[in-house]
Every structure is written in C-alpha cells, then in structure tokens.
Coordinates of C-alpha atoms in Angstrom, one line a residue:
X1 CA 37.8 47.5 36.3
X2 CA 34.7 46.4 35.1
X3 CA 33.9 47.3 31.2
X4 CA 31.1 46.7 28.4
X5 CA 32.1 45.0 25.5
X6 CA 30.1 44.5 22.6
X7 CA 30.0 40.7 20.3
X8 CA 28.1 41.1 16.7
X9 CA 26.8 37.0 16.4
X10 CA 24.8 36.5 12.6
X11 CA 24.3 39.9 12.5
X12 CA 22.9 40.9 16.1
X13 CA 24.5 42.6 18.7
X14 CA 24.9 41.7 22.3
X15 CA 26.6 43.3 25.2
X16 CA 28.3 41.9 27.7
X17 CA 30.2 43.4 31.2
X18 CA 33.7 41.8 31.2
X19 CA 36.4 43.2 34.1
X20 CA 40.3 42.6 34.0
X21 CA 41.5 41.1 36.6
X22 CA 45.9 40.6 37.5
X23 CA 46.5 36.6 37.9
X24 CA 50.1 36.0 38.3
X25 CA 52.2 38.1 36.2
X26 CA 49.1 38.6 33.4
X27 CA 46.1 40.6 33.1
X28 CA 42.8 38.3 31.8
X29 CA 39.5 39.5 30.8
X30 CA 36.5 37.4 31.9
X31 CA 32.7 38.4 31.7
X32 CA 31.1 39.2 34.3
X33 CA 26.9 39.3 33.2
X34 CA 24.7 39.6 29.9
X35 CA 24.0 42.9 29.5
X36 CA 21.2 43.0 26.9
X37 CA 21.0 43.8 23.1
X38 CA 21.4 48.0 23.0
X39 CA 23.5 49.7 24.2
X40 CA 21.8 51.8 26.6
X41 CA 20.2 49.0 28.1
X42 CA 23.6 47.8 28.8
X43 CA 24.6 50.9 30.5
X44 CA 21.5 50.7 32.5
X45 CA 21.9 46.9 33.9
X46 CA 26.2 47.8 34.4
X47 CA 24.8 50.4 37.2
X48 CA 22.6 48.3 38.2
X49 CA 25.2 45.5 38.9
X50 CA 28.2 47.5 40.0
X51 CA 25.3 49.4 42.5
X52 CA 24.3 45.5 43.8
X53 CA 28.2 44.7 44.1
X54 CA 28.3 47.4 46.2
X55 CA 26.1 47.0 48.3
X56 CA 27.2 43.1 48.9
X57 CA 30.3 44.4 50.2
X58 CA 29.6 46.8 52.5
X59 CA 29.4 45.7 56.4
X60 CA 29.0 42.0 54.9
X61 CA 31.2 39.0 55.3
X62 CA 31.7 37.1 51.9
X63 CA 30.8 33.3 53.9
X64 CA 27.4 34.9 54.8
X65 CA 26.0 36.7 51.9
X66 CA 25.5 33.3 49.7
X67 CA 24.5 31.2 52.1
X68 CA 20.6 31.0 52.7
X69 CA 18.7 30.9 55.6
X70 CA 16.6 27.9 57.5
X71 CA 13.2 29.6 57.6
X72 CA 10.5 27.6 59.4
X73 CA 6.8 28.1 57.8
X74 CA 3.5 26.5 58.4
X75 CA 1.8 23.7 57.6
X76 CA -0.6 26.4 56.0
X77 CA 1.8 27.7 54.4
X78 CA 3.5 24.6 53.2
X79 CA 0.5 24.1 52.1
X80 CA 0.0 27.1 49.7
X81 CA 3.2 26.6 48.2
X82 CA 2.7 23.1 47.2
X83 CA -0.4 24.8 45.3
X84 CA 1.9 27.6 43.5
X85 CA 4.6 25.7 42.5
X86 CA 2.9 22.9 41.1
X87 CA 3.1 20.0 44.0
X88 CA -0.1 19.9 45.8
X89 CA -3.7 20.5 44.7
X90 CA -7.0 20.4 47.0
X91 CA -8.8 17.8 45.1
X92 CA -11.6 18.3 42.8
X93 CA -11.3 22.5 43.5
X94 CA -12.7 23.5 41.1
X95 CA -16.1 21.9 43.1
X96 CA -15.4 23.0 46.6
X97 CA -12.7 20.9 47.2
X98 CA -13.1 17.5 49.8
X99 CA -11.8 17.7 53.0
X100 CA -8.9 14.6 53.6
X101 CA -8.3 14.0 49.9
X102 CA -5.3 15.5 47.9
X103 CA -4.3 15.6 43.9
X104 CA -0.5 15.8 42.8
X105 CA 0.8 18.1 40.4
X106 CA 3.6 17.8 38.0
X107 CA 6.4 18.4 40.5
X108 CA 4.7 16.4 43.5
X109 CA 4.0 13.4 41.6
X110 CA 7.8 13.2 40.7
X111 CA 9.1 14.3 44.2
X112 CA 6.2 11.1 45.0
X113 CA 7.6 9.0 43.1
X114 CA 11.4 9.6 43.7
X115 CA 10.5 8.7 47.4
X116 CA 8.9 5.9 46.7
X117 CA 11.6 4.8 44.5
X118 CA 14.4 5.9 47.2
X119 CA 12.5 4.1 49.8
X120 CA 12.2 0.5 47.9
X121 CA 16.5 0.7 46.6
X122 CA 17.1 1.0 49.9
X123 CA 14.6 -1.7 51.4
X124 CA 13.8 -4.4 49.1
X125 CA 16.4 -3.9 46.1
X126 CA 19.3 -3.3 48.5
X127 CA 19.0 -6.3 50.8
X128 CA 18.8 -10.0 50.3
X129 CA 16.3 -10.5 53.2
X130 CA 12.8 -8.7 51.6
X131 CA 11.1 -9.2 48.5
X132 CA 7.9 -7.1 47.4
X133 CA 4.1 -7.5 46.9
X134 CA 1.4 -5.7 45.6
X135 CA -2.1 -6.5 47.3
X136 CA -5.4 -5.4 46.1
X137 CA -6.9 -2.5 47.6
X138 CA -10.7 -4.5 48.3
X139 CA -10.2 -8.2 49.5
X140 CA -12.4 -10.8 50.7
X141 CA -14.2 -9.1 54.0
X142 CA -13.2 -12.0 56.5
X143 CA -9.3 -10.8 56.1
X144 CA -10.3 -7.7 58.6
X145 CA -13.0 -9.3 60.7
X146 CA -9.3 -11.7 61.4
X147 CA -7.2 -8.9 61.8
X148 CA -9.7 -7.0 64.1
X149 CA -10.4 -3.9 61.7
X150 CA -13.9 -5.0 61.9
X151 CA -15.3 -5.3 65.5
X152 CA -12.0 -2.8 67.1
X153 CA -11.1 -0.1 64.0
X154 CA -12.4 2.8 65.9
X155 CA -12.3 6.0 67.1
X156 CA -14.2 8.1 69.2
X157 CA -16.3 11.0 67.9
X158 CA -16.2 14.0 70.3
X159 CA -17.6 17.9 70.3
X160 CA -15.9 20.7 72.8
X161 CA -18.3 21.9 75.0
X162 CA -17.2 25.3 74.9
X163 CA -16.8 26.3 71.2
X164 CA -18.5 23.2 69.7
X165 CA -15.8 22.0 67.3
X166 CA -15.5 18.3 65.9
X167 CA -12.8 16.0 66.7
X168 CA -11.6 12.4 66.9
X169 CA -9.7 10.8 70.1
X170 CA -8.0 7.4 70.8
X171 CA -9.9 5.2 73.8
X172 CA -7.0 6.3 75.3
X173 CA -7.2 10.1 75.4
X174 CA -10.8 10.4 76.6
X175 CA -11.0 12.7 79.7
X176 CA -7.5 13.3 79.3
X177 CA -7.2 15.6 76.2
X178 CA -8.8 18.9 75.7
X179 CA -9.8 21.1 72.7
X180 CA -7.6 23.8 71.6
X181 CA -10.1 26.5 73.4
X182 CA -9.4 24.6 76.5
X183 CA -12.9 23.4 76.9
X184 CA -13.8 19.6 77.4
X185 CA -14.6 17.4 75.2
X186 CA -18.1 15.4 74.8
X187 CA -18.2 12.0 73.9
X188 CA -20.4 11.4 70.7
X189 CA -19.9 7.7 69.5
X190 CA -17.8 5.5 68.4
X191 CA -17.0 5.4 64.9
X192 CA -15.2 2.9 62.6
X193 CA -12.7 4.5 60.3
X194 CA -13.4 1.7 57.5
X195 CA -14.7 3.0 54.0
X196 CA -17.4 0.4 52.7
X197 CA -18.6 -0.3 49.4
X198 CA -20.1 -3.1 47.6
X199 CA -19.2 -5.8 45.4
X200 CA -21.2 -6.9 42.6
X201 CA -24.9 -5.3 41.4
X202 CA -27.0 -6.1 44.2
X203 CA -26.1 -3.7 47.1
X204 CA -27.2 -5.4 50.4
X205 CA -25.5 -6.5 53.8
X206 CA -24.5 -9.5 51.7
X207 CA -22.0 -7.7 49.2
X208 CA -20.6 -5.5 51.9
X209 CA -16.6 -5.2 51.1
X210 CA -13.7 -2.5 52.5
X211 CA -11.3 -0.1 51.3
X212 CA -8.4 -1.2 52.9
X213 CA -7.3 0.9 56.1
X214 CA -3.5 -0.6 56.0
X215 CA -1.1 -2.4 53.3
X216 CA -0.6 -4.9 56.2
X217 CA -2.8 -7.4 55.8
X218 CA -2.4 -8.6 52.5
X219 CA 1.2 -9.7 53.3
X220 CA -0.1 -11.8 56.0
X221 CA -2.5 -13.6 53.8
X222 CA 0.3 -13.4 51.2
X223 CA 3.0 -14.8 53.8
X224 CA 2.4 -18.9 52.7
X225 CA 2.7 -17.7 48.6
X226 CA 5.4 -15.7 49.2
X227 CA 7.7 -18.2 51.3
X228 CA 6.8 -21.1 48.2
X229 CA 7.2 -19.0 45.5
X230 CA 10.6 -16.3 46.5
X231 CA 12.2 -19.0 48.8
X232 CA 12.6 -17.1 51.5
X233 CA 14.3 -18.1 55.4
X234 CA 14.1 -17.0 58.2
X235 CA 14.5 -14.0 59.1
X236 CA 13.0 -12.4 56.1
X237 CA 10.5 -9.5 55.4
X238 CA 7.7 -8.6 53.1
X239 CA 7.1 -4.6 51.6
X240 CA 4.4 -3.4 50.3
X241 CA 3.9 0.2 48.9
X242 CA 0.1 1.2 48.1
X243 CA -3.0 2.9 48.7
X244 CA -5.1 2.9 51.7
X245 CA -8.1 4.7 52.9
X246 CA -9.6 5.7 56.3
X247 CA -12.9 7.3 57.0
X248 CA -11.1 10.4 59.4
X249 CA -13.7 12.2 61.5
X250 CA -11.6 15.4 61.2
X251 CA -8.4 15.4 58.5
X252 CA -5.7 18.3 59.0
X253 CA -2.7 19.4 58.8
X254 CA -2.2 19.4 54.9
X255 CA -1.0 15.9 53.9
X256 CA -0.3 14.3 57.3
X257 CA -4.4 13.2 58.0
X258 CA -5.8 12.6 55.4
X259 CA -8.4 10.3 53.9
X260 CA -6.8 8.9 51.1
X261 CA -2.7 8.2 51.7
X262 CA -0.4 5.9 50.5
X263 CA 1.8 3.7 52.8
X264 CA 5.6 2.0 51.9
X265 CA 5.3 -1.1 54.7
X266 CA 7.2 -4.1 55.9
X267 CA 6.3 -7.1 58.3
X268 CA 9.3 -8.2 59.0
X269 CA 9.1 -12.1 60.4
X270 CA 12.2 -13.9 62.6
X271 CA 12.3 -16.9 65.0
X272 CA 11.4 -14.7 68.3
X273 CA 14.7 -17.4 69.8
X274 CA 17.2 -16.3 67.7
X275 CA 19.5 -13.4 67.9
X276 CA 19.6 -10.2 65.1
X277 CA 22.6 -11.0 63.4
X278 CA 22.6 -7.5 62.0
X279 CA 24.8 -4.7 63.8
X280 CA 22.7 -2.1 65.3
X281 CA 23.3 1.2 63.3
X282 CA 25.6 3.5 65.5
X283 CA 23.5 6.3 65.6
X284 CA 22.2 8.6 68.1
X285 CA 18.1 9.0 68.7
X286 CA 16.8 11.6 70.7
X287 CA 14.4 8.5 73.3
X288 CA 11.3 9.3 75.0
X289 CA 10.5 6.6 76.8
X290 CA 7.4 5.2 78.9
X291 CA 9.2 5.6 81.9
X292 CA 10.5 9.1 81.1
X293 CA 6.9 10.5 79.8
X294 CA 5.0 8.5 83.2
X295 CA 7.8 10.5 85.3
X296 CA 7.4 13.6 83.0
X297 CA 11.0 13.6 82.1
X298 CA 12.5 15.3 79.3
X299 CA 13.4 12.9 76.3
X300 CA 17.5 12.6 76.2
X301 CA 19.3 11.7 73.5
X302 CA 21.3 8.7 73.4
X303 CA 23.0 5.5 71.1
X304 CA 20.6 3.1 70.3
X305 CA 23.0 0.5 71.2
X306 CA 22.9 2.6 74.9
X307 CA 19.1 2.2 74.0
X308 CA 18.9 -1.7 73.5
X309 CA 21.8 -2.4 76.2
X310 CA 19.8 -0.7 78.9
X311 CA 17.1 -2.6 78.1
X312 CA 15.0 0.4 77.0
X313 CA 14.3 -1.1 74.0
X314 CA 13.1 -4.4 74.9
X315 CA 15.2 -6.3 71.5
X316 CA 17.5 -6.2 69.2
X317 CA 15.6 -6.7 66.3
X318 CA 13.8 -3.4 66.9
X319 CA 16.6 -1.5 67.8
X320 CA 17.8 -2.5 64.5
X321 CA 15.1 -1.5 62.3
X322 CA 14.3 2.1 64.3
X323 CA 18.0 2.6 63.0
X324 CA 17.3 2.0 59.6
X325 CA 14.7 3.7 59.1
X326 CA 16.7 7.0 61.1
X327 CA 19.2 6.2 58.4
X328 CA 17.2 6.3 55.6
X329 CA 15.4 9.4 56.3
X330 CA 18.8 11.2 57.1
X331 CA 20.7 9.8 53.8
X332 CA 18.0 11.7 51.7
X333 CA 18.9 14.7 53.6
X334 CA 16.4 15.2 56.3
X335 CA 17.5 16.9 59.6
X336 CA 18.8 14.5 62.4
X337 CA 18.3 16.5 64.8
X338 CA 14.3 16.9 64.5
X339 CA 13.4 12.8 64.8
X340 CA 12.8 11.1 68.0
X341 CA 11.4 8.1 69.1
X342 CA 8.4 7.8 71.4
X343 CA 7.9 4.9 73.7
X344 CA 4.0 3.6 73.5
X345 CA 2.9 4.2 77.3
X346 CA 0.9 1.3 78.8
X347 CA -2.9 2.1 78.0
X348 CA -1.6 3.3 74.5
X349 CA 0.2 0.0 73.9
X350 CA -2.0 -2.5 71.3
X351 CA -2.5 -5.6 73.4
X352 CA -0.5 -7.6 71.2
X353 CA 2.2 -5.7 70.6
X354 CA 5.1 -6.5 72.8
X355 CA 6.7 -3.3 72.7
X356 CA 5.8 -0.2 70.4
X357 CA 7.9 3.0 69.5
X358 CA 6.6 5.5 67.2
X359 CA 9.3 7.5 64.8
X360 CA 8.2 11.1 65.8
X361 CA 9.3 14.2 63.5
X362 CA 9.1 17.7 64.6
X363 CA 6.4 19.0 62.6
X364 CA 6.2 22.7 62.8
X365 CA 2.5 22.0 64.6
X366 CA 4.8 20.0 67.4
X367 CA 6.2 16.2 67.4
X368 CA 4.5 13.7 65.1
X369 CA 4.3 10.2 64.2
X370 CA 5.9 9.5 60.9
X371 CA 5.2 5.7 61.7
X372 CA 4.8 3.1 64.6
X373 CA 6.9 0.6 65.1
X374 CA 5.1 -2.5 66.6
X375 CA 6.7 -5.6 67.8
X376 CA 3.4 -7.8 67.1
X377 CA 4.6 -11.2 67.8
X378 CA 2.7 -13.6 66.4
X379 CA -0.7 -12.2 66.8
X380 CA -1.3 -11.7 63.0
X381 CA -0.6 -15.2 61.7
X382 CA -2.6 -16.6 64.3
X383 CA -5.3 -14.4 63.6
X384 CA -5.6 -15.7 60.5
X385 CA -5.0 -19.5 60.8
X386 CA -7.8 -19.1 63.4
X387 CA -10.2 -17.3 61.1
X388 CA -9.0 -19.2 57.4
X389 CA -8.4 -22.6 59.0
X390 CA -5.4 -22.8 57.1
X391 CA -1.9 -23.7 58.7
X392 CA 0.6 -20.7 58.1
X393 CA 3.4 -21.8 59.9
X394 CA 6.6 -22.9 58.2
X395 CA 9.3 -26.0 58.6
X396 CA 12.6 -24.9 60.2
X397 CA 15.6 -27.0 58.7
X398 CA 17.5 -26.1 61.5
X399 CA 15.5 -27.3 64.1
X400 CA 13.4 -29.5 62.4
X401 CA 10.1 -28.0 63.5
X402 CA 7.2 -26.5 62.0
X403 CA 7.5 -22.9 63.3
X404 CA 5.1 -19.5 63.7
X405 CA 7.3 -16.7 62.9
X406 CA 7.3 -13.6 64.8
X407 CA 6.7 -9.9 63.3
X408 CA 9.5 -8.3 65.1
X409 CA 8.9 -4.9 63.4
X410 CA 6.7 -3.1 61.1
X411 CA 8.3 0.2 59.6
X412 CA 5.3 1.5 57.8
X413 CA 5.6 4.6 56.5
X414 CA 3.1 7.0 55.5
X415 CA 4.2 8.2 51.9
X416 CA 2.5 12.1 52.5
X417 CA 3.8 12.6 55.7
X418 CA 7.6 11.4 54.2
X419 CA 7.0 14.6 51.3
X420 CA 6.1 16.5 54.1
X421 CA 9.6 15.8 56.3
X422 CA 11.8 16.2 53.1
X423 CA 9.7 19.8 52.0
X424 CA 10.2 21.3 55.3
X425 CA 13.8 20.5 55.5
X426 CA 14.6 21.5 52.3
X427 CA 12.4 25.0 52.5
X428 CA 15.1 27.6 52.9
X429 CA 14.8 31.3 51.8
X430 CA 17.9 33.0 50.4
X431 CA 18.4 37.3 51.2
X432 CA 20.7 37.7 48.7
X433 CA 18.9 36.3 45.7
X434 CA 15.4 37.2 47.4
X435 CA 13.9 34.2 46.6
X436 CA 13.1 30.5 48.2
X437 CA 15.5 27.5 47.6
X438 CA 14.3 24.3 47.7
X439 CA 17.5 22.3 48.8
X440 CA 15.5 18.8 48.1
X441 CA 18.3 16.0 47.9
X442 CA 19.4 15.5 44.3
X443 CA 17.5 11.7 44.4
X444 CA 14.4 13.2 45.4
X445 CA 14.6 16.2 43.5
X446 CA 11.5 16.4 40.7
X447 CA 13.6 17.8 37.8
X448 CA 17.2 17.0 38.1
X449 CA 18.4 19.6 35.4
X450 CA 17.4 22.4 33.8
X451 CA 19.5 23.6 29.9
X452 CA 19.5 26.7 29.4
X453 CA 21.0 28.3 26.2
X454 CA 22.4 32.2 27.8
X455 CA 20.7 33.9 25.0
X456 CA 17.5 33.1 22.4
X457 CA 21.1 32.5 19.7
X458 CA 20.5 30.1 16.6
X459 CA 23.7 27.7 17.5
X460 CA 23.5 28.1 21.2
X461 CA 19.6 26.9 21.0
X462 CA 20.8 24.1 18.8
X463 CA 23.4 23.1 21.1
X464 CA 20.9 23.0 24.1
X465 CA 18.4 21.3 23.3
X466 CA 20.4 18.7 21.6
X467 CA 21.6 18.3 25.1
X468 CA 18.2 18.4 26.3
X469 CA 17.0 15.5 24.2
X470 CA 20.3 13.3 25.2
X471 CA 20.0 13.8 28.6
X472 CA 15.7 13.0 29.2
X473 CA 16.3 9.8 28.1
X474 CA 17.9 8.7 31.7
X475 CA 16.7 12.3 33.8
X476 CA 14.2 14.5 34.5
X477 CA 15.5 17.4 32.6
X478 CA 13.6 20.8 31.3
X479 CA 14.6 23.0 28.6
X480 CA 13.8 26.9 29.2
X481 CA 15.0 29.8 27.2
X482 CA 12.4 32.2 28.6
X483 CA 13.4 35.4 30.4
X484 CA 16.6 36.4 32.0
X485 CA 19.2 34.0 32.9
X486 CA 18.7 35.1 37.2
X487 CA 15.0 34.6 36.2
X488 CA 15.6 31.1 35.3
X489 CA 17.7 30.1 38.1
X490 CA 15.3 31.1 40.4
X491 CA 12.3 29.0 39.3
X492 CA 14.5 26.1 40.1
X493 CA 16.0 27.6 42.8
X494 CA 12.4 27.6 44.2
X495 CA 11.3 23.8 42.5
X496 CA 14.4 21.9 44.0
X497 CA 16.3 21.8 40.6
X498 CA 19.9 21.0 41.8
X499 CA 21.8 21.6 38.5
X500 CA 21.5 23.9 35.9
X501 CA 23.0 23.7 32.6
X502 CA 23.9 26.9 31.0
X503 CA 25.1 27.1 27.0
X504 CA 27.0 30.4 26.0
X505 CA 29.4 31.9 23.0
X506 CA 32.3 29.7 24.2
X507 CA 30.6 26.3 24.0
X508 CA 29.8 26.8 20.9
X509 CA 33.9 27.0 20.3
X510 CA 35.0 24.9 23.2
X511 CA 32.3 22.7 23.1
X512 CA 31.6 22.9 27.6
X513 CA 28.5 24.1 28.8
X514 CA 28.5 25.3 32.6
X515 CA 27.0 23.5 35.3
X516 CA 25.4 26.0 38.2
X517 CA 25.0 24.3 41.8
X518 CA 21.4 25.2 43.6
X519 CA 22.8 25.3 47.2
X520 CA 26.2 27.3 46.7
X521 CA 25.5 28.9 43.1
X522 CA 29.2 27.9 42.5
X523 CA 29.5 27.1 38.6
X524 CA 32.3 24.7 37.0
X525 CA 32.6 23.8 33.5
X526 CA 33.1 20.6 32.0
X527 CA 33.3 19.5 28.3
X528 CA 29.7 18.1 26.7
X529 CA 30.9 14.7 25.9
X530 CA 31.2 14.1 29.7
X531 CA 28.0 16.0 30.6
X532 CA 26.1 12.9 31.1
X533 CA 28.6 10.8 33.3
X534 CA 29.3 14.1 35.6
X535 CA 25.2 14.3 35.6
X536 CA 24.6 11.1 37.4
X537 CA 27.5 11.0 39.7
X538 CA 26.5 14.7 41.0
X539 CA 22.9 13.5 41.5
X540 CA 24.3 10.4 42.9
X541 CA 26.6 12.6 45.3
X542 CA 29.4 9.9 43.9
X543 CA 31.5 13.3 43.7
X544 CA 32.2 16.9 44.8
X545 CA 31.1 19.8 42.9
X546 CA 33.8 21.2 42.8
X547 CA 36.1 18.3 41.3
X548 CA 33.1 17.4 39.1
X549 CA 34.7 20.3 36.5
X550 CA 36.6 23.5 36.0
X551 CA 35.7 25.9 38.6
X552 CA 34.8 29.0 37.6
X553 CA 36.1 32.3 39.5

C-alpha cells in the first residue's frame, strides 16, 4: 500500500510516496517518487502516479512496457533534430544558409569528436602496423595534376527534361539513370569538383592552387618521410583524418553530400607477393557482387572467408580490411544487419583499381556508400615518381630488392556519413516515457553523465556538484538541478546521456548516489568513493549494469 510521508530538512518540508512491501518474513518501507513541497500537491502527483501505475498494468506485459521502440525517420527529419537538440546547424543561417556546408553544435562536435577518437584507438593506436599524418589542406598544384584530380576529377552536369531539376551523374550512369519524375536527363557539361583559390597577392593562372578533394594524397607524397622517419616494414599503413572539400553540383541528404566533409583514411601498402598474415574476421557480410547485380541477383549474405575462398573477393588483403572496418562500425553499436558490400561493376571500376567494393549502409533514402574500398596497386606511387622524378620505392631486406609497394586497400571513411550511421541506429522512441532515446554507444555518447541532486537541498547540491567537478576532469559530465527529476532524465534520454547520477536524503547519510541506465532505466547504487572507477568501466562496457552496484527494486 502506497503512502505519503512527510521529511522536515533545515526547516522545509518535502513529501515523498513510500509503499510497504513483505520481503521474507519483514515488512520494509521504500519510496516510491518525490512528491513536491505541500501537501496538496502531494496528493495531486500520488493520483497522478497510482492512476499511471494503473494503467501500466492493465492488458500489458511487464518485458514490453520499458522497452522502446526502433522507429525509422528521415533524413529530413534527422535533420531537424540534429538542429533542436544541439548537433547540427545549416551554416551561416542566420544569412540564408549555403547549400553543402554544415556547422556543429555543442553535442555534434563531441559526438564528432568521440568518432574520430573511436576510429584512430582502433586504427592507428591499437595496431603496430599504422602510424598517422596530418597533411595540409592546399599543397603544391602538381600533387593532383599526378594523381589525375586535375585533367579526370569530374562529373557530369545534367537537367531533367521533364521537370527541369539539377543534378550530377558519374560517366558511368549517363543514359542509364533517370530523374526522380522519371524524365531523362540532358547532358550539360562536364564539371570538375575541385575548389580553386589562389596563393600569394597576385591572382592569375600562375598562383592557381586547390582545396584538397581527398586526404589521400598527401600520404603518398608523405610515403618516403614516413618510412625514414617511423621505421616502418612492409606491410604497413598510413591514416590520415582531415578536411576536404568538393565543388558538388547538387549536395543532399543532410550530411552525407556535402561540400565541406571530413574524411578518417588509410593507404595501406604490402608486397602485392606476399600473403596477409592477418586472420580474416569471422563475420558475415550481406555481398552484392558484379556478377550478382549483371545477373540481377539478389545480394546474399555470406562469411567473408566464403567470400575470399570463392574467389569473390579477388584477395586476402581486402577481405581483411572490409572486416575490419564491419567490425569497427558494429563494436560502437551500429546495426549488422543494415551494411553490405557492393562489388564495383566493370564500367564503374577506376582503371587502376584491381578490384573495388564499396561498404554500403542502408540509409533510410536506400543503400549507400559509407566508403570504397579500392585495391589501387601501384598506380599512385608511380604516379608520382613519374610526375616528381623522385624514386619512392623502398629496399626489401628480405629479398634484397628495391621494391614499389602495393596499396592493397584504402578504408576511407567519410566522418558525416559515420554520425549519420550511429544517429539513426541509436534513434529510438520510448511509449511509455513519451519521449525519444538516443541509445548512442557509451564511447560515442556527447555527455557521458549527467548529476543530479533530487531536490534544489543545500547538502544534497553540495554533494553534487562536488561530484560534478571530480568527475569533468576525465568525462563529459553536466550538472542540472532544473525541473522535475523525469524532466531531467528525459533531456538525456533524448541527447544520448547513458548514465545519470542522482543525489538524495540517503547519500547525504550513506554517502551513495544512484546511478540510472538510459536504455533499461534500471538504477543501482554504489558508494561515492567508487563512483569514478564504476564510471569508466560502464562507459567502457568493461562490466554489467547490474553488477556495477546495488540494484535497486
């Protein structure tokens, strides 16, 4: 039997709903809610809860009413609440806005960042075999009249016939793609996708520089330094996270064309005779290859050991790294089940790329490249030993003999379209507590706590945010003591916030706080002396919930 119960603290009142309950052999008394600070208003939120518990139970099974729903939105959608919550801003809006570029807000530039951070532990810090660069955004002009971004970097500029809309096509798809009306496409031009600008104060044909279109590049012209200077052998690889820019006919779909992007990218470089001495990951892909798109087969889901064995993915090497990057995407929570890879069909297929298989993601607006995978052999460093004059290969000790590595794979990875994968799986909307819960992965999450103290109480406030202050100095923690208590869990229900951190009457005797999950709203307490250590192994997933504390019932 639920009952309200009245505490005088320094002289205020405050109400609370506490309800017997038989354990055993004894009767204990626990609270149930905060009632408020009168006593009518307590009366009033009782009904209001015993009416809601009520409800809950009737026709409803206890496993379903906490656990919230997948719900698939739109990119527009997406879009809008990246803008209200504080992750996405049109750039410069308050001007109109430009069409391809995007500004951060508080939360995105943290989620950002934690992706970017996620994405280089795992790549570079984790492994032995790749060390890191950071090129510079403009570069001597000859580096892309080498690499073929000069003369080739193009797209073709087209206008439906029928409703007159704007578009870009690959070579590849003209005549074979038509507009959304259904009406064909007239070809305007070609148009190369390079920004220029100039370098120095005289602006003629002489100055003429570029905004980068890819990271790539400057690890190739880096590759000589690199191998000197980190002391790398074969097989090693290069990454590179930074900005590059691309002058799109027609940007869309939110953050996945834009303009501006960033890109996390390595070249990976091996002896193209040798063997991958690394176990393919035992995972399974859903394929699409050439053969099954020319043949208009459905793609079918397979091992990519089945993959590599069968010969449908022509080596090792590449196998390899398609299943790292599946792993990576899937260890930060993304859906398995909504990747693919996409075999490049022949007139698609760069001409010196050996094999290519893009890592497709089920974008609400249908599959989409996250990033291609090229096999480029040894078409880069040639490129640029032909256009520098200098010799790039490097002495084997093995052999003996001056060698021109190989680039058996390049994962580059767009860092907008990443955000994008991780926001839409995590989007989920919750009936019970009527509001969206971001379910981002604890590593990627922007704030990782939020403290709490129940009510606006001198020694409970004192307490809090002398837990605030220990915990910023290694998290992303908030303090908030502003509205109700359900009010405050579900702002960071809806921002990602994985943990939050509640101080009430007994920790100011016990000295515990409580600890509230995002995804199961299950609560444990633990003491404050180990709130810190239990903090990083929950956002570490280094240990249930559950066992992390005392549960609470």
């Amino acid at each position: 039997m639920a009952f309200i119960v009245k505490k005088t603290i320094h002289g205020n009142n405050y109400y609370y709903l506490n309800e017997n309950k038989r354990e055993g052999d004894k009767v204990k008394t626990k609270t149930i809610a905060y009632l408020g600070k009168t006593k009518k208003e307590a009366e009033k939120r009782m009904r209001e809860i015993l009416n809601k518990d009520k409800k809950k139970t009737e026709g409803k099974e206890d496993a379903k009413k906490s656990k919230p729903e997948k719900k698939d939105i739109s990119i527009e959608d997406m879009a809008i609440f990246c803008k209200r919550k504080g992750f996405v801003y049109p750039s410069s809006e308050i001007y109109g806005g430009f069409a391809g570029f995007w500004d951060y807000g508080h939360l995105g530039v943290e989620l950002n960042n934690n992706i970017k951070k996620e994405w280089w532990k795992f790549h570079v810090q984790g492994r032995d075999d790749i060390v890191g660069i950071d090129g510079s955004i403009i570069t001597n002009p000859k580096v892309w009249k080498a690499s073929g971004h000069v003369d080739s970097f193009n797209d073709v500029f087209v206008k439906c016939k029928k409703c007159g809309k704007e578009n870009k096509l690959d070579e590849s798809e003209v005549g074979k793609i038509k507009c959304g009306c259904g009406g064909d496409y007239k070809v305007l031009g070609s148009f190369n996708l390079m920004f220029t600008t100039n370098v120095g104060p005289i602006k003629d044909n002489t100055n003429i520089a570029y905004l980068r279109p890819e990271t790539a590049q400057l690890i190739f012209t880096n590759f000589k330094n690199v191998i000197e200077n980190a002391r790398m052998k074969l097989p090693f690889g290069i990454a590179q996270i930074g900005k590059s820019f691309r002058n799109e006919i027609a940007p869309r779909d939110f953050l996945f064309r834009t303009r501006e992007f960033e890109q996390m990218e390595i070249e990976y470089f091996v002896d193209p005779h040798k063997k991958c001495p690394y176990e393919i990951p035992d995972v399974d892909v859903l394929v699409y290859s050439a053969e099954m798109q020319e043949k208009g087969l459905e793609p079918k889901k397979m091992k990519l050991k089945t993959a590599y064995k069968n010969k449908i993915i022509k080596t090792d090497w590449h196998a390899y790294w398609i299943g790292q990057e599946f792993l990576w995407f899937t260890g930060l929570g993304a859906d398995p089940d909504k990747f693919r890879i996409r075999q490049h069909v022949s007139d698609e297929k760069s001409h010196y790329a050996l094999d290519t298989w893009d890592f497709e993601y089920k974008f609400p607006f249908g599959w989409r490249e996250l990033h291609g995978m090229a096999n480029r052999t040894d078409y880069d460093l040639k490129q640029h030993e032909k256009f520098s004059g200098k010799d790039l290969k490097i002495f084997d000790e093995e052999t003996k003999q001056k060698i021109l590595p190989h680039v058996v794979c390049e994962p580059s990875q767009g860092v907008g379209r990443a955000f994008l994968v991780f926001m839409f799986d995590a989007y989920y909307y919750d009936e019970e507590r009527k509001n969206i819960v971001l379910k981002l992965h604890p590593k990627l999450a922007p704030i990782k706590a939020a403290i709490f103290p129940i009510v606006k109480n001198e020694k409970m406030v004192l307490i809090a945010k002398k837990i605030y202050n220990d915990l910023k100095n290694e998290f992303n923690v908030i303090y908030d003591e502003s509205g109700s208590i359900g009010r405050r869990y579900s702002r960071n229900d809806e921002i990602g916030t994985p943990f939050c951190i509640t101080i009430d009457g007994d920790s100011i005797k016990k000295k515990d706080v409580t600890i509230r999950d995002r995804d199961t709203t299950k609560q444990i307490r633990i003491r404050i002396s180990e709130l810190k250590d239990v903090l990083r192994k929950l956002i570490n997933m280094e240990i249930d919930f559950e066992k992390a504390g005392k549960l609470v019932r």
